[in-house]
CSV table of C-alpha atoms in Angstrom, one decimal:
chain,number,residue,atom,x,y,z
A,100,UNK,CA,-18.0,-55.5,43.9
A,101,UNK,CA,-21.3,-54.3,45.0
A,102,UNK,CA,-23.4,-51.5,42.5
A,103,UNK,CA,-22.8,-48.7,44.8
A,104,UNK,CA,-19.1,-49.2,45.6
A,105,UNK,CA,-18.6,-49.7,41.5
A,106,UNK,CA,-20.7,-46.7,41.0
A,107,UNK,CA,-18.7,-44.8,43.7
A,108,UNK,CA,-15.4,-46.0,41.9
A,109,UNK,CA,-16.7,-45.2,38.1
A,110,UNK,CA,-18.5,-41.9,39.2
A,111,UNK,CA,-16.4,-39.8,41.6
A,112,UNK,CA,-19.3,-37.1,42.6
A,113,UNK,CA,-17.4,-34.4,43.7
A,114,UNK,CA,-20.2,-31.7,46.3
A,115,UNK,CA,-22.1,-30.2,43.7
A,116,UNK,CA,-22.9,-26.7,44.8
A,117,UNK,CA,-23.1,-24.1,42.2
A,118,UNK,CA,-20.7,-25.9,39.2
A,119,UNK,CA,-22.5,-29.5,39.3
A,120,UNK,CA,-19.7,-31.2,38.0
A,121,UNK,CA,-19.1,-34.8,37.4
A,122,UNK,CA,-15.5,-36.4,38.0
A,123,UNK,CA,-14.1,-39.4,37.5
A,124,UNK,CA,-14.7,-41.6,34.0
A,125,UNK,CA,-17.4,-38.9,33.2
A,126,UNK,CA,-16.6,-34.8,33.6
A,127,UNK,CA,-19.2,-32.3,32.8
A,128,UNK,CA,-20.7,-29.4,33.6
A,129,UNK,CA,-24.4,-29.7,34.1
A,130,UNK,CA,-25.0,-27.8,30.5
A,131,UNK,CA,-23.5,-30.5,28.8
A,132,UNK,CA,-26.3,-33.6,28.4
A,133,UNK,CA,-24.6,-36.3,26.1
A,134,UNK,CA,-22.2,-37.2,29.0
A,135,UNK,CA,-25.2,-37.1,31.7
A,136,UNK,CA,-27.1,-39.3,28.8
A,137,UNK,CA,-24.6,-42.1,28.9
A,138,UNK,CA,-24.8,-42.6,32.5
A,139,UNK,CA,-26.1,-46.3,33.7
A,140,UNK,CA,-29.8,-45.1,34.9
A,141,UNK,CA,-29.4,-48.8,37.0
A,142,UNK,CA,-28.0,-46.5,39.9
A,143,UNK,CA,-30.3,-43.6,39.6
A,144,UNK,CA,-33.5,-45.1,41.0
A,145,UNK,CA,-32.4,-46.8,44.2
A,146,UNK,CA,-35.3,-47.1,47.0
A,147,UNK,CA,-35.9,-44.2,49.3
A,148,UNK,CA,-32.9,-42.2,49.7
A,149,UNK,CA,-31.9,-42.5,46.0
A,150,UNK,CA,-28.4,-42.3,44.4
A,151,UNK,CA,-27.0,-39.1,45.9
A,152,UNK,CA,-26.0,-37.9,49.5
A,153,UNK,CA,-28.2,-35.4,51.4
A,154,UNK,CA,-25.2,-33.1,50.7
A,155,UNK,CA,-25.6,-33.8,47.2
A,156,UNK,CA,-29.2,-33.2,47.0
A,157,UNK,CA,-29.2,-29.8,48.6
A,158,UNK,CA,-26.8,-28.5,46.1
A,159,UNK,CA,-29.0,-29.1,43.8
A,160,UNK,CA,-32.3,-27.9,45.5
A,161,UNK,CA,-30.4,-24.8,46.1
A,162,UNK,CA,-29.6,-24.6,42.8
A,163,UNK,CA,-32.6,-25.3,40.9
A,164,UNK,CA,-34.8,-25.0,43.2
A,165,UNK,CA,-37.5,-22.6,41.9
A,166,UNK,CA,-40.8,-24.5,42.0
A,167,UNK,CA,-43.2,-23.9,45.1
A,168,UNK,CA,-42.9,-27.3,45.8
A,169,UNK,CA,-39.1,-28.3,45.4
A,170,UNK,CA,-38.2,-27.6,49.1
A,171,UNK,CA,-41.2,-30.2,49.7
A,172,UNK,CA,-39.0,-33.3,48.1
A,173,UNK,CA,-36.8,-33.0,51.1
A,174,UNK,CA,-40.0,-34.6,53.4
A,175,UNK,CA,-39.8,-38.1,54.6
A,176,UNK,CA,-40.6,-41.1,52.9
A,177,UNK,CA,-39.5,-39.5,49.4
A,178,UNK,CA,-38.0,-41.4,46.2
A,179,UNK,CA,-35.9,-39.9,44.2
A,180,UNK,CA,-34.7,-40.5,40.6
A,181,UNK,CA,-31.5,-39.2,40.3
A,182,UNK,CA,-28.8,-38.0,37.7
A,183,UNK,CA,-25.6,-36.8,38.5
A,184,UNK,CA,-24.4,-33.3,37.0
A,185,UNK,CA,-28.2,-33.1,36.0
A,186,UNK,CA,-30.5,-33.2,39.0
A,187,UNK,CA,-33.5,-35.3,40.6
A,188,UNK,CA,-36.8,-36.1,39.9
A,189,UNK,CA,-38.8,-36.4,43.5
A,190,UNK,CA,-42.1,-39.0,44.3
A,191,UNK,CA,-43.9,-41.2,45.9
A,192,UNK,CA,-45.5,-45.1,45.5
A,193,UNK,CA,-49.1,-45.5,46.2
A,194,UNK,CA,-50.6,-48.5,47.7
A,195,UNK,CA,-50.0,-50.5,44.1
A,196,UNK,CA,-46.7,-49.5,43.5
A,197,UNK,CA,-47.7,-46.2,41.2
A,198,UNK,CA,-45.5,-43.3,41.2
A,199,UNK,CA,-46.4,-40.2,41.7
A,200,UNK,CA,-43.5,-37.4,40.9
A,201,UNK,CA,-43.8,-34.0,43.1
A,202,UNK,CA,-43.9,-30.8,41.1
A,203,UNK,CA,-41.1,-30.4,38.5
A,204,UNK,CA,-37.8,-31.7,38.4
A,205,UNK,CA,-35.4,-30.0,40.5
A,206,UNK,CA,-33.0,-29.6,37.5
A,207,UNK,CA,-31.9,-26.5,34.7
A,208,UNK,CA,-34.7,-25.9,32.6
A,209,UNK,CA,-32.5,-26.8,29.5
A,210,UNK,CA,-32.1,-30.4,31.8
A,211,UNK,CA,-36.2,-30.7,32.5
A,212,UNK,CA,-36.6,-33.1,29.2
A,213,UNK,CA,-33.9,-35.0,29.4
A,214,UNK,CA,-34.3,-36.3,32.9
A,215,UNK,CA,-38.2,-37.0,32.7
A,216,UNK,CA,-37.3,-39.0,29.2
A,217,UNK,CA,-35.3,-41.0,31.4
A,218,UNK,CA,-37.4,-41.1,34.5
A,219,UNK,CA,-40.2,-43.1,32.2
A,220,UNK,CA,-38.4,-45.7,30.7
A,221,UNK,CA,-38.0,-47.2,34.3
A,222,UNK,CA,-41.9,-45.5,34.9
A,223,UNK,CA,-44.0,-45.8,32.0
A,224,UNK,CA,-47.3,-45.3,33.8
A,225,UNK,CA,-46.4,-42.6,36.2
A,226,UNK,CA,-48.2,-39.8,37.3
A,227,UNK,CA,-47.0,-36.7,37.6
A,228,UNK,CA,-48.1,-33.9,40.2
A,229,UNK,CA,-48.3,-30.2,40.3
A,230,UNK,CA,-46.1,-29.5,37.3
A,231,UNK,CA,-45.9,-26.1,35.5
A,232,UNK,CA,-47.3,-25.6,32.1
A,233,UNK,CA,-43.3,-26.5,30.5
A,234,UNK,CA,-43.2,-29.8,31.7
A,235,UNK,CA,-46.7,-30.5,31.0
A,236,UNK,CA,-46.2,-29.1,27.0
A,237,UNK,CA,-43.2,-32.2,26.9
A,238,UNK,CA,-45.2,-35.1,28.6
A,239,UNK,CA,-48.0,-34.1,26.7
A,240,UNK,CA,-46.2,-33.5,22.6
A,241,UNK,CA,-43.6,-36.5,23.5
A,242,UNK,CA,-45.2,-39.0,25.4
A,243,UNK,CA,-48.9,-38.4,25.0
A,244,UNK,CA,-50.0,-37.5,28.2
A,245,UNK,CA,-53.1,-35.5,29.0
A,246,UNK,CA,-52.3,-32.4,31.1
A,247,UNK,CA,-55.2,-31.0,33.1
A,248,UNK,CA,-55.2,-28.5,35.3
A,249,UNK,CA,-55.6,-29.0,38.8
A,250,UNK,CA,-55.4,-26.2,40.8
A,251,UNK,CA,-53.3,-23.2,40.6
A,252,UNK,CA,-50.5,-20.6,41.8
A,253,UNK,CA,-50.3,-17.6,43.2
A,254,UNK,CA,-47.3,-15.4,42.8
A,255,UNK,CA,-46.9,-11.6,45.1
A,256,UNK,CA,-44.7,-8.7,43.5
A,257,UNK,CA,-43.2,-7.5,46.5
A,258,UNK,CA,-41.8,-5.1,45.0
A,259,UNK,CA,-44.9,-3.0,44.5
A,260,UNK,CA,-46.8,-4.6,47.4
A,261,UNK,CA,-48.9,-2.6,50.2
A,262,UNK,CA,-52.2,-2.8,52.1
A,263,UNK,CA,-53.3,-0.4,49.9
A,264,UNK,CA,-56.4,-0.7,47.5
A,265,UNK,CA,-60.2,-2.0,48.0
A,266,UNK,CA,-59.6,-5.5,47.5
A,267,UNK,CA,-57.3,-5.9,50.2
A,268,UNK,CA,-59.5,-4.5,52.7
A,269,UNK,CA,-60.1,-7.8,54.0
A,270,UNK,CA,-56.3,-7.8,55.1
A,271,UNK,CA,-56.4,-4.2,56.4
A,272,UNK,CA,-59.7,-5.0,59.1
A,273,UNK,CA,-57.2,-8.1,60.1
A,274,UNK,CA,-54.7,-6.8,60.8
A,275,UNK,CA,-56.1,-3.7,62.5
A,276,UNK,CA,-58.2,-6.2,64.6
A,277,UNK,CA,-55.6,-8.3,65.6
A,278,UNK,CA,-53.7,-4.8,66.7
A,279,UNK,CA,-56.9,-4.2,69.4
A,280,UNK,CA,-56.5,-7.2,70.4
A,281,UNK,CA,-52.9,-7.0,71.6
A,282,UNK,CA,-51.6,-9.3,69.2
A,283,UNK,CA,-47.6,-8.8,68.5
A,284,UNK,CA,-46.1,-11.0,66.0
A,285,UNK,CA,-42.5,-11.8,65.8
A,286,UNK,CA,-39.5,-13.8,63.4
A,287,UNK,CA,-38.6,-16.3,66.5
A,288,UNK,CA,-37.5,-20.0,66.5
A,289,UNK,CA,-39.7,-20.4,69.7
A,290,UNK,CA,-41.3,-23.9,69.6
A,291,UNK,CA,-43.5,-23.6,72.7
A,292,UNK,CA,-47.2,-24.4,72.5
A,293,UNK,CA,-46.1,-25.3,68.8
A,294,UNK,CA,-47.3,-28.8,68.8
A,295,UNK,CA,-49.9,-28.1,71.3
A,296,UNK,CA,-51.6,-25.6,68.6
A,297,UNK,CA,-51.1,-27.6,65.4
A,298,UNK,CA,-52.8,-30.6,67.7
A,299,UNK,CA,-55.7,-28.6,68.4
A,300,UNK,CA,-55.7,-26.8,64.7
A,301,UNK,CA,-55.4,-30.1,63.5
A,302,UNK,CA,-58.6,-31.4,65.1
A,303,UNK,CA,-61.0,-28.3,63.6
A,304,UNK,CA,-60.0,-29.7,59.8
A,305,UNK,CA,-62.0,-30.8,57.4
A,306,UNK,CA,-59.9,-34.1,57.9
A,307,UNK,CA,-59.7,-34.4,61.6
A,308,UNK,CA,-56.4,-35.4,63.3
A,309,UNK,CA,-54.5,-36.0,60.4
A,310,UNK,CA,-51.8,-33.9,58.2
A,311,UNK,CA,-52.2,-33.8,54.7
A,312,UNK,CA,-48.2,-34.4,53.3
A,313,UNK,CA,-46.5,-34.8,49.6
A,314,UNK,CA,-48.0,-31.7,48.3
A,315,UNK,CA,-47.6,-29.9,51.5
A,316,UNK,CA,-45.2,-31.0,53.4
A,317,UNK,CA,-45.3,-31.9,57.3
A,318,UNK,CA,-44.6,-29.5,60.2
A,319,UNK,CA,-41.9,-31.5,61.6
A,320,UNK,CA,-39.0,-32.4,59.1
A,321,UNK,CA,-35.4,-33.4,59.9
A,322,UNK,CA,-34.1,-30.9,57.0
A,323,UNK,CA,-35.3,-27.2,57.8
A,324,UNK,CA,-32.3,-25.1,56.5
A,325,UNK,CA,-33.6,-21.6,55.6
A,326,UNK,CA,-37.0,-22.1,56.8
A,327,UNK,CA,-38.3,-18.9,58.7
A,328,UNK,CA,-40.7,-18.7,61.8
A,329,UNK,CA,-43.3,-16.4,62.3
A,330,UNK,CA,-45.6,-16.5,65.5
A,331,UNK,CA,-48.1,-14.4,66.7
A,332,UNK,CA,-48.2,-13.6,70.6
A,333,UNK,CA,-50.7,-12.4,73.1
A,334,UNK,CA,-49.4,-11.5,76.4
A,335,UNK,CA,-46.2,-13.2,75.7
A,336,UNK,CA,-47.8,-16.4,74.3
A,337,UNK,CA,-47.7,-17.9,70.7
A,338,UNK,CA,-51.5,-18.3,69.3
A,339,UNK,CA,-50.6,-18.9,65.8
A,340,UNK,CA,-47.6,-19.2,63.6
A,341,UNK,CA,-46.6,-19.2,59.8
A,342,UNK,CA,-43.6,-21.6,58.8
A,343,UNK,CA,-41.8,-20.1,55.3
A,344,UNK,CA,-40.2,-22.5,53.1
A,345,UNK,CA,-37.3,-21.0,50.8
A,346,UNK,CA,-37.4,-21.2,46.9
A,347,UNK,CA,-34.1,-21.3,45.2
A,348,UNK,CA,-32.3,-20.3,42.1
A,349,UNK,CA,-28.5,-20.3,41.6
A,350,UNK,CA,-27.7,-20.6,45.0
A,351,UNK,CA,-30.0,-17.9,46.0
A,352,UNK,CA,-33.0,-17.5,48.2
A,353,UNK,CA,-35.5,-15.3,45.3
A,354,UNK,CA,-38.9,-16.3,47.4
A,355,UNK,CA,-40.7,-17.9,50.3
A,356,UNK,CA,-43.4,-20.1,50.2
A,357,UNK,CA,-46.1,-20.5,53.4
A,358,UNK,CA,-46.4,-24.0,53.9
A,359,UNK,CA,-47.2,-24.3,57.1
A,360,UNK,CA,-49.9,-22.6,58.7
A,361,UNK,CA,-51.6,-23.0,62.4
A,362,UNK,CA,-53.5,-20.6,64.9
A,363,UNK,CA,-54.8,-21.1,68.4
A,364,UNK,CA,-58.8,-22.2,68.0
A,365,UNK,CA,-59.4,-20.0,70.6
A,366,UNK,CA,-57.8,-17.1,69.2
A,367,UNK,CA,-58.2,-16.8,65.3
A,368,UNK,CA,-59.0,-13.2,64.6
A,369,UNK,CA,-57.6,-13.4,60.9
A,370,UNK,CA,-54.4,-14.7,62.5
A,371,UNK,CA,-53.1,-15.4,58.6
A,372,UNK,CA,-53.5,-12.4,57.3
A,373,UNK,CA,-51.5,-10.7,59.8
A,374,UNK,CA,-48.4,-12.9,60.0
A,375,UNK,CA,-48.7,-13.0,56.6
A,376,UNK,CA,-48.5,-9.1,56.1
A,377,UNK,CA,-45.9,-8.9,58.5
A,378,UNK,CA,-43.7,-11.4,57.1
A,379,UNK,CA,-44.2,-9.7,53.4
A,380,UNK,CA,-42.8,-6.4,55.2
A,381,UNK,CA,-39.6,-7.8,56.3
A,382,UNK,CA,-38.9,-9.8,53.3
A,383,UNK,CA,-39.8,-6.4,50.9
A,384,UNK,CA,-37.0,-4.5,53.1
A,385,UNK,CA,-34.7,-7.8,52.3
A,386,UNK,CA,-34.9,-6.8,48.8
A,387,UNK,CA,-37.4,-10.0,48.2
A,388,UNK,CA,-39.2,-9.5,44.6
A,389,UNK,CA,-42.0,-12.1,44.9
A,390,UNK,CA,-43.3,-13.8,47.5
A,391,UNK,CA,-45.3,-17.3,46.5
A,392,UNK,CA,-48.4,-18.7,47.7
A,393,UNK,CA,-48.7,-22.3,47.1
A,394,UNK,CA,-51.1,-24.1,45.5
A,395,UNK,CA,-54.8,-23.4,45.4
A,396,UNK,CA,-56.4,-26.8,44.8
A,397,UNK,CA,-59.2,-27.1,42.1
A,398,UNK,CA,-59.3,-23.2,41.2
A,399,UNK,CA,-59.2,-23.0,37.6
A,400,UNK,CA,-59.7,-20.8,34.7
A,401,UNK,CA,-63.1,-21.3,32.7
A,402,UNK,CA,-61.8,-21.8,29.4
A,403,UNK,CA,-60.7,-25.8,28.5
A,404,UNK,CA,-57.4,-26.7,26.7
A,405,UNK,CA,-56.9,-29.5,24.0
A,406,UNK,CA,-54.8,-31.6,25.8
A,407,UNK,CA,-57.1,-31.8,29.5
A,408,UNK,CA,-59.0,-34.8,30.1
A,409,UNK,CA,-62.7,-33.5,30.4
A,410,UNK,CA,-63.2,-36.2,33.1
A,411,UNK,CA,-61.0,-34.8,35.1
A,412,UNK,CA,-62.0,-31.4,34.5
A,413,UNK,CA,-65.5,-32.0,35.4
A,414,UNK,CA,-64.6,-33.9,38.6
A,415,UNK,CA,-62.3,-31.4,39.4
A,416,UNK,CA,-65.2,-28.8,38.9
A,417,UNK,CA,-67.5,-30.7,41.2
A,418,UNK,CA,-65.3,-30.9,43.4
A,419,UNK,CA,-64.6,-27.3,44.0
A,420,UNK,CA,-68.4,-26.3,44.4
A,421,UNK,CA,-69.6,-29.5,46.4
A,422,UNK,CA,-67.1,-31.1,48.6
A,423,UNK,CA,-66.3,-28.1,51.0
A,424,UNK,CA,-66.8,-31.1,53.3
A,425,UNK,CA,-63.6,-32.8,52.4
A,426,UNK,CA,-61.7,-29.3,52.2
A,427,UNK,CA,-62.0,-25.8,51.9
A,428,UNK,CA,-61.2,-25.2,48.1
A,429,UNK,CA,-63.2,-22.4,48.4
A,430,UNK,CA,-62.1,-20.4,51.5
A,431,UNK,CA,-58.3,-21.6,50.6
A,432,UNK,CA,-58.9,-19.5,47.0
A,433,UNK,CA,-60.7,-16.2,48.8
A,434,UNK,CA,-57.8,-16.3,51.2
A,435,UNK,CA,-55.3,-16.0,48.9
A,436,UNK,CA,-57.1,-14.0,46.1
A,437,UNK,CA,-56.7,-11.2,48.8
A,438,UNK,CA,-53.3,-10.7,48.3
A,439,UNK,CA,-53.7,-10.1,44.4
A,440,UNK,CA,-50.7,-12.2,43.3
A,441,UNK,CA,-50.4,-13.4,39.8
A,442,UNK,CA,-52.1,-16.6,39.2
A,443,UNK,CA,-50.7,-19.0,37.2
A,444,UNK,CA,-52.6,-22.6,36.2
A,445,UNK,CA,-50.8,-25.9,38.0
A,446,UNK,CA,-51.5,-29.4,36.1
A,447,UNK,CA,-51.7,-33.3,36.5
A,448,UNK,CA,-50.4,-35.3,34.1
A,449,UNK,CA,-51.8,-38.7,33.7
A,450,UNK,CA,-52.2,-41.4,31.1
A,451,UNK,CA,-55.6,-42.4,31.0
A,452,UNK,CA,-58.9,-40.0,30.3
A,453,UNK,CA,-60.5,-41.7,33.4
A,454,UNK,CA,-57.3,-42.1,35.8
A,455,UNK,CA,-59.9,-43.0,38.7
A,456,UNK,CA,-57.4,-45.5,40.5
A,457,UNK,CA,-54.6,-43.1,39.8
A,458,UNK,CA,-57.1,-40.2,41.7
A,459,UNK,CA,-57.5,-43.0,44.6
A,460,UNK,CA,-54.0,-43.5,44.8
A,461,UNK,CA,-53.1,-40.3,45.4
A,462,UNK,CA,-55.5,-39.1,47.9
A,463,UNK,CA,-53.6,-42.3,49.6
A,464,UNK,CA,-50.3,-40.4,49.2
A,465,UNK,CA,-52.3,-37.4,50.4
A,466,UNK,CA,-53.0,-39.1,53.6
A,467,UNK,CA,-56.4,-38.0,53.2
A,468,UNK,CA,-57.4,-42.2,54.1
C-alpha cells in the first residue's frame, strides 16, 4: 500500500469548512492539538500540491484566513506543509532548495506555534516571509531567530472613512480630475484590453516585462473565488483596473486586499486613487470595517528592536533611499500614506545576522532575476 492510499485509509478527512474535523483513527476539533500532534508529519510535506485537496485547502483559507497575504498561497507553484484539523503553512524553494514560507500560517491563532514547531523539524534553515509581529515573538523566544522588520502594513477603518481632511487632498484632486476627464469606473468582470494594459503597464516598471509573484501574487490565477473587479472606463473603454483579493475569518469575508493594480500608460491621471476610492464606497455600504493595503516594502519605524539583525536593517534602509531604480519603495509608501490607515510593522525571520544568500534567494522567488 502506497503512503497516500494508507494515509487516506488511517485519516478519513472529512470537507473541512467551518468545524475542521478529523475522522477516522484520529477525531478532533481543530481546538484540540494533542491529537493533531500525533499525526505522522511524513504525509504533511508532499511536493507542490501538498497533503490536502484544493477543497480542503479553501476551507481552511476561508477559515483562517486573515493575513493580507493568505489568499496569495493559492498562486501557482506553491508548497504547502500541511496538518489536518490544524491548517497549512504556504512557501516556496529557491534556486538551492531553501524555503521560504508566505506570511503566517493559515491556521487558529491558538494553532500558529504548534504547526511552525513542526514545520522546522523537516526545515531547520527556513526563512520565513512577511509574518506579523506573533509569529515573529515565537521564532524568535523558541527557536532563536532574528526578526527584522521589513516593510509594513497598512490597515483602513472604513467605518469612519471619507475624502475628508488635508491629507487626503491628494485623493480629492484625483478623483475630481479623473471626473473632467470622463472617466466612469465600474465593479465588472470585463476582461477586455485586460492583458493588453497589464502588458503595456508591465513594460513602464522598474523591472521591465516581468511580474513580481510570491508576495504579490500574479494577475492570472486558476483560483479566483471572491476576488472583485474594478475598471475604469473612458468612452466605454477600460484604461485601468484594481483586482481585490478577500481576507477571511470564520467563514467570512471582513476585508479586501488590492493586489493587483494596472492603468493604461496613456491614461494615468491618478487612476488608483480613484478606483480605489470608489471601491472603499461600496464596500463601506456592505458593512466592510477595514479595508487592507498590502505591504509597503522597506518602510519602517525609526526606532530598532532587540531581536533585528542590524545588517539587515541597514540594507533595508539603503535600500529604501537609493534603489528607487530597482522599485519604487518610496512612491509605493506616499501612495498609500494617503489613505491614513493604521500601519502596522511586517518582519523577516532569518537565521543568520548576514542572511546575504537567503536575500539572493529570494529576490529569485521574487522573480526579480
Amino acid at each position: 500500500m502506497n503512503n497516500q492510499s494508507a494515509m487516506s485509509k488511517s485519516l478519513e478527512v472529512e470537507q473541512l469548512g467551518s468545524e475542521g474535523v478529523i475522522s477516522g483513527n484520529v477525531t478532533a476539533a481543530t481546538s484540540q492539538i494533542p491529537a493533531a500532534a500525533n499525526l505522522d508529519l511524513r504525509y504533511a510535506d508532499r511536493p507542490l500540491n501538498g497533503y490536502f485537496t484544493e477543497a480542503e485547502r479553501i476551507a481552511y483559507l476561508k477559515r483562517h484566513g486573515n493575513h493580507v497575504l493568505s489568499f496569495c498561497t493559492m498562486q501557482p507553484d506553491m508548497r504547502y506543509f500541511d496538518m489536518p484539523g490544524i491548517g497549512y503553512i504556504s512557501y516556496m524553494k529557491n534556486f538551492n532548495g531553501k524555503p521560504f514560507t508566505l506570511g503566517d500560517p493559515v491556521c487558529s491563532p491558538e494553532h500558529m506555534p504548534l504547526i511552525i514547531n513542526k514545520f522546522l523539524e523537516q526545515h531547520s534553515n527556513a526563512v520565513f516571509c512577511q509574518v506579523s509581529k506573533p509569529v515573529m515573538r515565537h521564532l524568535h523566544e523558541e527557536h532563536n531567530y532574528f526578526g527584522t522588520q521589513m516593510g509594513s502594513q497598512s490597515t483602513v477603518d472604513l467605518e469612519n472613512w471619507s475624502l475628508k481632511g488635508k491629507k487626503k487632498q491628494v485623493i480629492r484632486t484625483a478623483v475630481n480630475q479623473a471626473k473632467k476627464c470622463g472617466v466612469e469606473v465600474h465593479e465588472s468582470l470585463c476582461e477586455t484590453h485586460t492583458r493588453e494594459i497589464s502588458d503595456k503597464w508591465l513594460k513602464t516598471r522598474k523591472i521591465k516585462g516581468q511580474e513580481i509573484r510570491f508576495l504579490i501574487r500574479p494577475m492570472n490565477m486558476s483560483y479566483t473565488e471572491g476576488v472583485r473587479y474594478f475598471y475604469a472606463y473612458v468612452d466605454g473603454n477600460p484604461v485601468g483596473f484594481v483586482f481585490f483579493d478577500p481576507i477571511y475569518q470564520n467563514n467570512e469575508v471582513v476585508s479586501y486586499v488590492p493586489n493587483i493594480s494596472r492603468s493604461n500608460v496613456e491614461f494615468n491621471q491618478g487612476l488608483f486613487y480613484t478606483i480605489m476610492s470608489h471601491a472603499m464606497a461600496i464596500f463601506q455600504a456592505e458593512g466592510l470595517k477595514r479595508l487592507d493595503l498590502g505591504f509597503i516594502p522597506a518602510s519602517m519605524a525609526k526606532d530598532d528592536e532587540p531581536q533585528e539583525s542590524w545588517w539587515v536593517k541597514k540594507a533595508l534602509r539603503l535600500c529604501y533611499e537609493h534603489a528607487g531604480f530597482i522599485y519604487s519603495f518610496k512612491g509605493i509608501e506616499f501612495t498609500k500614506s494617503r489613505f491614513r490607515g493604521q500601519v502596522d510593522r511586517t518582519y523577516i525571520c532569518h537565521k543568520r545576522a548576514m542572511p546575504v544568500f537567503d536575500f539572493v534567494g529570494m529576490f529569485n522567488i521574487l522573480n526579480v532575476f
